Amino acid sequence: MTKKSILFLGASSDIGLSLANIFAKNGFNLMLASRDTKYLKIKSNEIKKKYNTSISIYSFDILNEKNYVGFISKLEVIPDIVVCCVGYLGKQLKSQNSLQESSLVIRTNFLGPVNIINIFANMFEERGSGTIVGLSSVAGERGRASNYLYGASKAGFSAYLSGLRQRLHKKKINVITIKLGYVLTTFVKDKKLPFFLTISKEKAAEIIYIGIMKKRDIVYVGV
């Protein structure tokens, strides 16, 4: 039986690597994509030693839309599952006073993920199978003064995934929204998180893995 393949976009993130480990442990071939391929090579060697699975590494920048088609053309196979782990929190005060920073937040969390997922959605629809997973955030549930630009971009991403799910439902293609809450990663290393509501990246990966395997529409993590 051929192993299933899973592609992680933004694979060098803490949650991306935690997910890579748990999927490798469960027999998947990994396709890891990130700007930091040097770091991915180090981490992929660690995963190979533990689980003896196939791992391929690709250079991918969510902000470089002109290279999306070239990136996909280099993939060894079209994956069974695509997981978009890309995210950028930014700083609210800087974002509201800087067009460059606010654009970076919106392009990284919304525009980029939507555009790359659109391509895979069309490919999966033509093939007649596949699973799309997007890591969003509970910050998109309600606007807060402390992070409303980030929250707005995640709200848009969640809405996009919801509409895509409806579109592809009849095609038997799964679209899963992961809504992250308080997860202890370098993403929030400078934030004071509520201790009793915060979970580890490893525990978060376990919850996400189960949600993907059970083909749930929405999975809340660390909430």
PDB file of C-alpha atoms in Angstrom:
ATOM      1  CA  MET A   1       0.000   0.000   0.000  1.00  0.00           C
ATOM      2  CA  THR A   2       1.409   3.390  -1.022  1.00  0.00           C
ATOM      3  CA  LYS A   3       2.055   5.783   1.817  1.00  0.00           C
ATOM      4  CA  LYS A   4       0.065   8.984   1.833  1.00  0.00           C
ATOM      5  CA  SER A   5       1.900  12.271   1.426  1.00  0.00           C
ATOM      6  CA  ILE A   6       1.385  15.491   3.332  1.00  0.00           C
ATOM      7  CA  LEU A   7       2.704  18.941   2.427  1.00  0.00           C
ATOM      8  CA  PHE A   8       3.361  21.527   5.118  1.00  0.00           C
ATOM      9  CA  LEU A   9       3.545  25.154   4.025  1.00  0.00           C
ATOM     10  CA  GLY A  10       5.449  27.112   6.647  1.00  0.00           C
ATOM     11  CA  ALA A  11       6.938  23.853   7.885  1.00  0.00           C
ATOM     12  CA  SER A  12       9.705  25.472   9.929  1.00  0.00           C
ATOM     13  CA  SER A  13       7.208  26.879  12.441  1.00  0.00           C
ATOM     14  CA  ASP A  14       6.972  25.203  15.844  1.00  0.00           C
ATOM     15  CA  ILE A  15       3.558  23.717  15.152  1.00  0.00           C
ATOM     16  CA  GLY A  16       4.549  22.799  11.608  1.00  0.00           C
ATOM     17  CA  LEU A  17       7.489  20.732  12.857  1.00  0.00           C
ATOM     18  CA  SER A  18       5.435  19.194  15.665  1.00  0.00           C
ATOM     19  CA  LEU A  19       2.849  18.128  13.108  1.00  0.00           C
ATOM     20  CA  ALA A  20       5.565  16.790  10.808  1.00  0.00           C
ATOM     21  CA  ASN A  21       6.791  14.553  13.608  1.00  0.00           C
ATOM     22  CA  ILE A  22       3.393  13.124  14.447  1.00  0.00           C
ATOM     23  CA  PHE A  23       2.498  12.466  10.802  1.00  0.00           C
ATOM     24  CA  ALA A  24       5.890  10.830  10.184  1.00  0.00           C
ATOM     25  CA  LYS A  25       5.300   8.663  13.233  1.00  0.00           C
ATOM     26  CA  ASN A  26       2.022   7.546  11.684  1.00  0.00           C
ATOM     27  CA  GLY A  27       3.509   6.525   8.343  1.00  0.00           C
ATOM     28  CA  PHE A  28       3.123   9.585   6.112  1.00  0.00           C
ATOM     29  CA  ASN A  29       5.697  10.775   3.601  1.00  0.00           C
ATOM     30  CA  LEU A  30       6.563  14.378   4.377  1.00  0.00           C
ATOM     31  CA  MET A  31       6.912  17.360   2.062  1.00  0.00           C
ATOM     32  CA  LEU A  32       8.284  20.333   3.983  1.00  0.00           C
ATOM     33  CA  ALA A  33       8.180  23.827   2.500  1.00  0.00           C
ATOM     34  CA  SER A  34       9.546  27.018   4.022  1.00  0.00           C
ATOM     35  CA  ARG A  35      11.843  29.967   3.400  1.00  0.00           C
ATOM     36  CA  ASP A  36      14.325  28.489   5.880  1.00  0.00           C
ATOM     37  CA  THR A  37      15.380  25.319   4.043  1.00  0.00           C
ATOM     38  CA  LYS A  38      18.667  25.116   5.950  1.00  0.00           C
ATOM     39  CA  TYR A  39      16.774  24.747   9.233  1.00  0.00           C
ATOM     40  CA  LEU A  40      14.362  22.286   7.637  1.00  0.00           C
ATOM     41  CA  LYS A  41      17.244  20.052   6.535  1.00  0.00           C
ATOM     42  CA  ILE A  42      18.504  19.836  10.108  1.00  0.00           C
ATOM     43  CA  LYS A  43      15.057  19.031  11.461  1.00  0.00           C
ATOM     44  CA  SER A  44      14.236  16.582   8.674  1.00  0.00           C
ATOM     45  CA  ASN A  45      17.358  14.551   9.506  1.00  0.00           C
ATOM     46  CA  GLU A  46      16.143  14.304  13.088  1.00  0.00           C
ATOM     47  CA  ILE A  47      12.716  13.108  11.934  1.00  0.00           C
ATOM     48  CA  LYS A  48      14.248  10.549   9.544  1.00  0.00           C
ATOM     49  CA  LYS A  49      16.345   9.051  12.331  1.00  0.00           C
ATOM     50  CA  LYS A  50      13.273   8.595  14.493  1.00  0.00           C
ATOM     51  CA  TYR A  51      10.714   7.394  11.954  1.00  0.00           C
ATOM     52  CA  ASN A  52      12.571   6.331   8.785  1.00  0.00           C
ATOM     53  CA  THR A  53      10.125   8.030   6.454  1.00  0.00           C
ATOM     54  CA  SER A  54      10.562   9.828   3.132  1.00  0.00           C
ATOM     55  CA  ILE A  55      11.069  13.601   3.463  1.00  0.00           C
ATOM     56  CA  SER A  56      11.458  16.153   0.689  1.00  0.00           C
ATOM     57  CA  ILE A  57      12.263  19.826   1.261  1.00  0.00           C
ATOM     58  CA  TYR A  58      11.194  22.811  -0.836  1.00  0.00           C
ATOM     59  CA  SER A  59      11.909  26.521  -0.781  1.00  0.00           C
ATOM     60  CA  PHE A  60       8.648  28.444  -0.438  1.00  0.00           C
ATOM     61  CA  ASP A  61       7.850  32.055   0.392  1.00  0.00           C
ATOM     62  CA  ILE A  62       4.170  32.847   0.983  1.00  0.00           C
ATOM     63  CA  LEU A  63       4.833  36.478   0.025  1.00  0.00           C
ATOM     64  CA  ASN A  64       6.300  35.630  -3.385  1.00  0.00           C
ATOM     65  CA  GLU A  65       3.195  34.894  -5.430  1.00  0.00           C
ATOM     66  CA  LYS A  66       5.091  34.938  -8.722  1.00  0.00           C
ATOM     67  CA  ASN A  67       6.875  31.740  -7.684  1.00  0.00           C
ATOM     68  CA  TYR A  68       3.793  29.743  -6.640  1.00  0.00           C
ATOM     69  CA  VAL A  69       3.474  27.918  -9.965  1.00  0.00           C
ATOM     70  CA  GLY A  70       7.204  27.199 -10.065  1.00  0.00           C
ATOM     71  CA  PHE A  71       7.082  25.867  -6.514  1.00  0.00           C
ATOM     72  CA  ILE A  72       4.230  23.489  -7.294  1.00  0.00           C
ATOM     73  CA  SER A  73       5.935  22.296 -10.483  1.00  0.00           C
ATOM     74  CA  LYS A  74       8.894  21.117  -8.390  1.00  0.00           C
ATOM     75  CA  LEU A  75       6.808  18.902  -6.107  1.00  0.00           C
ATOM     76  CA  GLU A  76       7.605  15.227  -6.584  1.00  0.00           C
ATOM     77  CA  VAL A  77       3.932  14.323  -6.227  1.00  0.00           C
ATOM     78  CA  ILE A  78       0.706  16.184  -5.656  1.00  0.00           C
ATOM     79  CA  PRO A  79       0.129  15.620  -1.924  1.00  0.00           C
ATOM     80  CA  ASP A  80      -2.894  13.935  -0.404  1.00  0.00           C
ATOM     81  CA  ILE A  81      -3.036  16.601   2.300  1.00  0.00           C
ATOM     82  CA  VAL A  82      -1.904  20.236   2.308  1.00  0.00           C
ATOM     83  CA  VAL A  83      -1.489  22.017   5.640  1.00  0.00           C
ATOM     84  CA  CYS A  84      -0.925  25.778   5.680  1.00  0.00           C
ATOM     85  CA  CYS A  85       0.962  26.618   8.886  1.00  0.00           C
ATOM     86  CA  VAL A  86       1.992  30.087   7.778  1.00  0.00           C
ATOM     87  CA  GLY A  87       1.379  32.915  10.218  1.00  0.00           C
ATOM     88  CA  TYR A  88       2.680  36.275  11.371  1.00  0.00           C
ATOM     89  CA  LEU A  89       1.436  37.949  14.556  1.00  0.00           C
ATOM     90  CA  GLY A  90       3.226  41.245  14.245  1.00  0.00           C
ATOM     91  CA  LYS A  91       2.729  44.034  16.752  1.00  0.00           C
ATOM     92  CA  GLN A  92      -0.549  45.903  16.783  1.00  0.00           C
ATOM     93  CA  LEU A  93       0.896  49.329  17.550  1.00  0.00           C
ATOM     94  CA  LYS A  94       3.424  49.020  14.744  1.00  0.00           C
ATOM     95  CA  SER A  95       0.811  47.633  12.366  1.00  0.00           C
ATOM     96  CA  GLN A  96      -1.639  50.472  12.896  1.00  0.00           C
ATOM     97  CA  ASN A  97       1.064  53.054  12.250  1.00  0.00           C
ATOM     98  CA  SER A  98       2.910  51.406   9.386  1.00  0.00           C
ATOM     99  CA  LEU A  99       1.438  50.548   5.998  1.00  0.00           C
ATOM    100  CA  GLN A 100       4.310  48.144   5.379  1.00  0.00           C
ATOM    101  CA  GLU A 101       3.721  46.269   8.647  1.00  0.00           C
ATOM    102  CA  SER A 102      -0.055  46.094   8.305  1.00  0.00           C
ATOM    103  CA  SER A 103       0.336  44.828   4.733  1.00  0.00           C
ATOM    104  CA  LEU A 104       2.785  42.189   5.957  1.00  0.00           C
ATOM    105  CA  VAL A 105       0.285  40.951   8.547  1.00  0.00           C
ATOM    106  CA  ILE A 106      -2.569  40.787   6.042  1.00  0.00           C
ATOM    107  CA  ARG A 107      -0.538  39.259   3.200  1.00  0.00           C
ATOM    108  CA  THR A 108       1.037  36.605   5.451  1.00  0.00           C
ATOM    109  CA  ASN A 109      -2.119  35.545   7.277  1.00  0.00           C
ATOM    110  CA  PHE A 110      -4.763  36.007   4.608  1.00  0.00           C
ATOM    111  CA  LEU A 111      -3.816  36.934   1.056  1.00  0.00           C
ATOM    112  CA  GLY A 112      -0.888  34.539   0.651  1.00  0.00           C
ATOM    113  CA  PRO A 113      -2.578  31.490   2.212  1.00  0.00           C
ATOM    114  CA  VAL A 114      -5.757  32.086   0.201  1.00  0.00           C
ATOM    115  CA  ASN A 115      -3.888  32.359  -3.099  1.00  0.00           C
ATOM    116  CA  ILE A 116      -1.754  29.247  -2.636  1.00  0.00           C
ATOM    117  CA  ILE A 117      -4.669  27.189  -1.296  1.00  0.00           C
ATOM    118  CA  ASN A 118      -6.770  28.248  -4.293  1.00  0.00           C
ATOM    119  CA  ILE A 119      -4.267  26.543  -6.565  1.00  0.00           C
ATOM    120  CA  PHE A 120      -4.302  23.296  -4.591  1.00  0.00           C
ATOM    121  CA  ALA A 121      -8.103  23.417  -4.278  1.00  0.00           C
ATOM    122  CA  ASN A 122      -8.442  23.483  -8.058  1.00  0.00           C
ATOM    123  CA  MET A 123      -5.925  20.664  -8.450  1.00  0.00           C
ATOM    124  CA  PHE A 124      -7.684  18.533  -5.838  1.00  0.00           C
ATOM    125  CA  GLU A 125     -11.052  19.227  -7.427  1.00  0.00           C
ATOM    126  CA  GLU A 126      -9.767  18.073 -10.803  1.00  0.00           C
ATOM    127  CA  ARG A 127      -8.212  14.962  -9.214  1.00  0.00           C
ATOM    128  CA  GLY A 128     -11.301  14.234  -7.138  1.00  0.00           C
ATOM    129  CA  SER A 129      -9.579  13.828  -3.778  1.00  0.00           C
ATOM    130  CA  GLY A 130      -7.554  15.643  -1.162  1.00  0.00           C
ATOM    131  CA  THR A 131      -7.620  17.409   2.176  1.00  0.00           C
ATOM    132  CA  ILE A 132      -6.870  21.083   2.795  1.00  0.00           C
ATOM    133  CA  VAL A 133      -6.008  22.267   6.295  1.00  0.00           C
ATOM    134  CA  GLY A 134      -5.616  25.907   7.295  1.00  0.00           C
ATOM    135  CA  LEU A 135      -4.253  27.081  10.631  1.00  0.00           C
ATOM    136  CA  SER A 136      -6.353  30.041  11.683  1.00  0.00           C
ATOM    137  CA  SER A 137      -6.914  31.555  15.137  1.00  0.00           C
ATOM    138  CA  VAL A 138      -9.562  32.260  17.735  1.00  0.00           C
ATOM    139  CA  ALA A 139      -8.305  35.858  17.472  1.00  0.00           C
ATOM    140  CA  GLY A 140     -10.556  36.020  14.430  1.00  0.00           C
ATOM    141  CA  GLU A 141     -13.668  35.328  16.499  1.00  0.00           C
ATOM    142  CA  ARG A 142     -13.875  38.863  17.884  1.00  0.00           C
ATOM    143  CA  GLY A 143     -11.889  42.023  17.313  1.00  0.00           C
ATOM    144  CA  ARG A 144      -9.682  43.106  20.203  1.00  0.00           C
ATOM    145  CA  ALA A 145      -7.772  46.373  20.485  1.00  0.00           C
ATOM    146  CA  SER A 146      -4.561  44.465  21.283  1.00  0.00           C
ATOM    147  CA  ASN A 147      -4.408  42.520  17.977  1.00  0.00           C
ATOM    148  CA  TYR A 148      -7.294  43.469  15.682  1.00  0.00           C
ATOM    149  CA  LEU A 149      -5.265  43.598  12.456  1.00  0.00           C
ATOM    150  CA  TYR A 150      -3.991  40.079  13.046  1.00  0.00           C
ATOM    151  CA  GLY A 151      -7.464  39.005  14.169  1.00  0.00           C
ATOM    152  CA  ALA A 152      -9.092  40.537  11.102  1.00  0.00           C
ATOM    153  CA  SER A 153      -6.730  38.683   8.767  1.00  0.00           C
ATOM    154  CA  LYS A 154      -7.462  35.400  10.543  1.00  0.00           C
ATOM    155  CA  ALA A 155     -11.207  36.102  10.498  1.00  0.00           C
ATOM    156  CA  GLY A 156     -10.983  36.523   6.752  1.00  0.00           C
ATOM    157  CA  PHE A 157      -8.988  33.312   6.406  1.00  0.00           C
ATOM    158  CA  SER A 158     -11.532  31.354   8.461  1.00  0.00           C
ATOM    159  CA  ALA A 159     -14.371  32.742   6.326  1.00  0.00           C
ATOM    160  CA  TYR A 160     -12.502  31.771   3.171  1.00  0.00           C
ATOM    161  CA  LEU A 161     -11.992  28.203   4.407  1.00  0.00           C
ATOM    162  CA  SER A 162     -15.685  27.981   5.334  1.00  0.00           C
ATOM    163  CA  GLY A 163     -16.755  28.989   1.843  1.00  0.00           C
ATOM    164  CA  LEU A 164     -14.211  26.681   0.227  1.00  0.00           C
ATOM    165  CA  ARG A 165     -15.524  23.822   2.374  1.00  0.00           C
ATOM    166  CA  GLN A 166     -19.030  24.380   1.047  1.00  0.00           C
ATOM    167  CA  ARG A 167     -17.780  24.576  -2.521  1.00  0.00           C
ATOM    168  CA  LEU A 168     -15.772  21.344  -2.356  1.00  0.00           C
ATOM    169  CA  HIS A 169     -18.081  19.284  -0.137  1.00  0.00           C
ATOM    170  CA  LYS A 170     -19.819  17.574  -3.034  1.00  0.00           C
ATOM    171  CA  LYS A 171     -16.428  16.764  -4.541  1.00  0.00           C
ATOM    172  CA  LYS A 172     -15.501  14.735  -1.419  1.00  0.00           C
ATOM    173  CA  ILE A 173     -12.603  17.083  -0.674  1.00  0.00           C
ATOM    174  CA  ASN A 174     -12.122  17.934   2.986  1.00  0.00           C
ATOM    175  CA  VAL A 175     -11.420  21.497   4.112  1.00  0.00           C
ATOM    176  CA  ILE A 176     -10.468  21.767   7.767  1.00  0.00           C
ATOM    177  CA  THR A 177     -10.108  24.966   9.787  1.00  0.00           C
ATOM    178  CA  ILE A 178      -7.800  24.827  12.808  1.00  0.00           C
ATOM    179  CA  LYS A 179      -8.569  27.626  15.260  1.00  0.00           C
ATOM    180  CA  LEU A 180      -5.571  28.044  17.520  1.00  0.00           C
ATOM    181  CA  GLY A 181      -5.869  29.500  20.986  1.00  0.00           C
ATOM    182  CA  TYR A 182      -3.125  29.651  23.584  1.00  0.00           C
ATOM    183  CA  VAL A 183      -0.284  27.434  22.374  1.00  0.00           C
ATOM    184  CA  LEU A 184       3.227  27.800  23.772  1.00  0.00           C
ATOM    185  CA  THR A 185       5.449  28.512  20.742  1.00  0.00           C
ATOM    186  CA  THR A 186       8.105  31.037  19.754  1.00  0.00           C
ATOM    187  CA  PHE A 187       5.252  32.765  17.892  1.00  0.00           C
ATOM    188  CA  VAL A 188       4.079  34.181  21.243  1.00  0.00           C
ATOM    189  CA  LYS A 189       7.328  34.078  23.205  1.00  0.00           C
ATOM    190  CA  ASP A 190       6.984  37.733  24.242  1.00  0.00           C
ATOM    191  CA  LYS A 191       3.353  37.396  25.326  1.00  0.00           C
ATOM    192  CA  LYS A 192       2.037  36.722  28.815  1.00  0.00           C
ATOM    193  CA  LEU A 193      -0.294  33.771  28.360  1.00  0.00           C
ATOM    194  CA  PRO A 194      -2.793  32.409  30.914  1.00  0.00           C
ATOM    195  CA  PHE A 195      -1.036  29.368  32.356  1.00  0.00           C
ATOM    196  CA  PHE A 196      -4.104  27.163  32.817  1.00  0.00           C
ATOM    197  CA  LEU A 197      -5.346  27.825  29.272  1.00  0.00           C
ATOM    198  CA  THR A 198      -2.025  27.320  27.488  1.00  0.00           C
ATOM    199  CA  ILE A 199      -0.991  24.001  25.945  1.00  0.00           C
ATOM    200  CA  SER A 200       2.281  22.768  24.490  1.00  0.00           C
ATOM    201  CA  LYS A 201       2.994  22.637  20.762  1.00  0.00           C
ATOM    202  CA  GLU A 202       3.193  18.828  21.020  1.00  0.00           C
ATOM    203  CA  LYS A 203      -0.273  18.593  22.569  1.00  0.00           C
ATOM    204  CA  ALA A 204      -1.596  21.021  19.965  1.00  0.00           C
ATOM    205  CA  ALA A 205      -0.175  18.803  17.212  1.00  0.00           C
ATOM    206  CA  GLU A 206      -1.909  15.748  18.686  1.00  0.00           C
ATOM    207  CA  ILE A 207      -5.270  17.524  18.690  1.00  0.00           C
ATOM    208  CA  ILE A 208      -4.782  18.748  15.132  1.00  0.00           C
ATOM    209  CA  TYR A 209      -3.706  15.297  13.936  1.00  0.00           C
ATOM    210  CA  ILE A 210      -6.840  13.684  15.374  1.00  0.00           C
ATOM    211  CA  GLY A 211      -9.010  16.387  13.822  1.00  0.00           C
ATOM    212  CA  ILE A 212      -7.488  15.838  10.394  1.00  0.00           C
ATOM    213  CA  MET A 213      -7.792  12.067  10.601  1.00  0.00           C
ATOM    214  CA  LYS A 214     -11.438  12.358  11.683  1.00  0.00           C
ATOM    215  CA  LYS A 215     -12.086  14.886   8.904  1.00  0.00           C
ATOM    216  CA  ARG A 216     -13.643  17.433  11.214  1.00  0.00           C
ATOM    217  CA  ASP A 217     -14.687  20.750   9.727  1.00  0.00           C
ATOM    218  CA  ILE A 218     -13.373  22.933  12.550  1.00  0.00           C
ATOM    219  CA  VAL A 219     -10.889  22.057  15.291  1.00  0.00           C
ATOM    220  CA  TYR A 220     -10.321  24.290  18.306  1.00  0.00           C
ATOM    221  CA  VAL A 221      -6.883  24.017  19.900  1.00  0.00           C
ATOM    222  CA  GLY A 222      -5.811  25.504  23.227  1.00  0.00           C
ATOM    223  CA  VAL A 223      -9.230  26.963  23.979  1.00  0.00           C
TER     224      VAL A 223
END
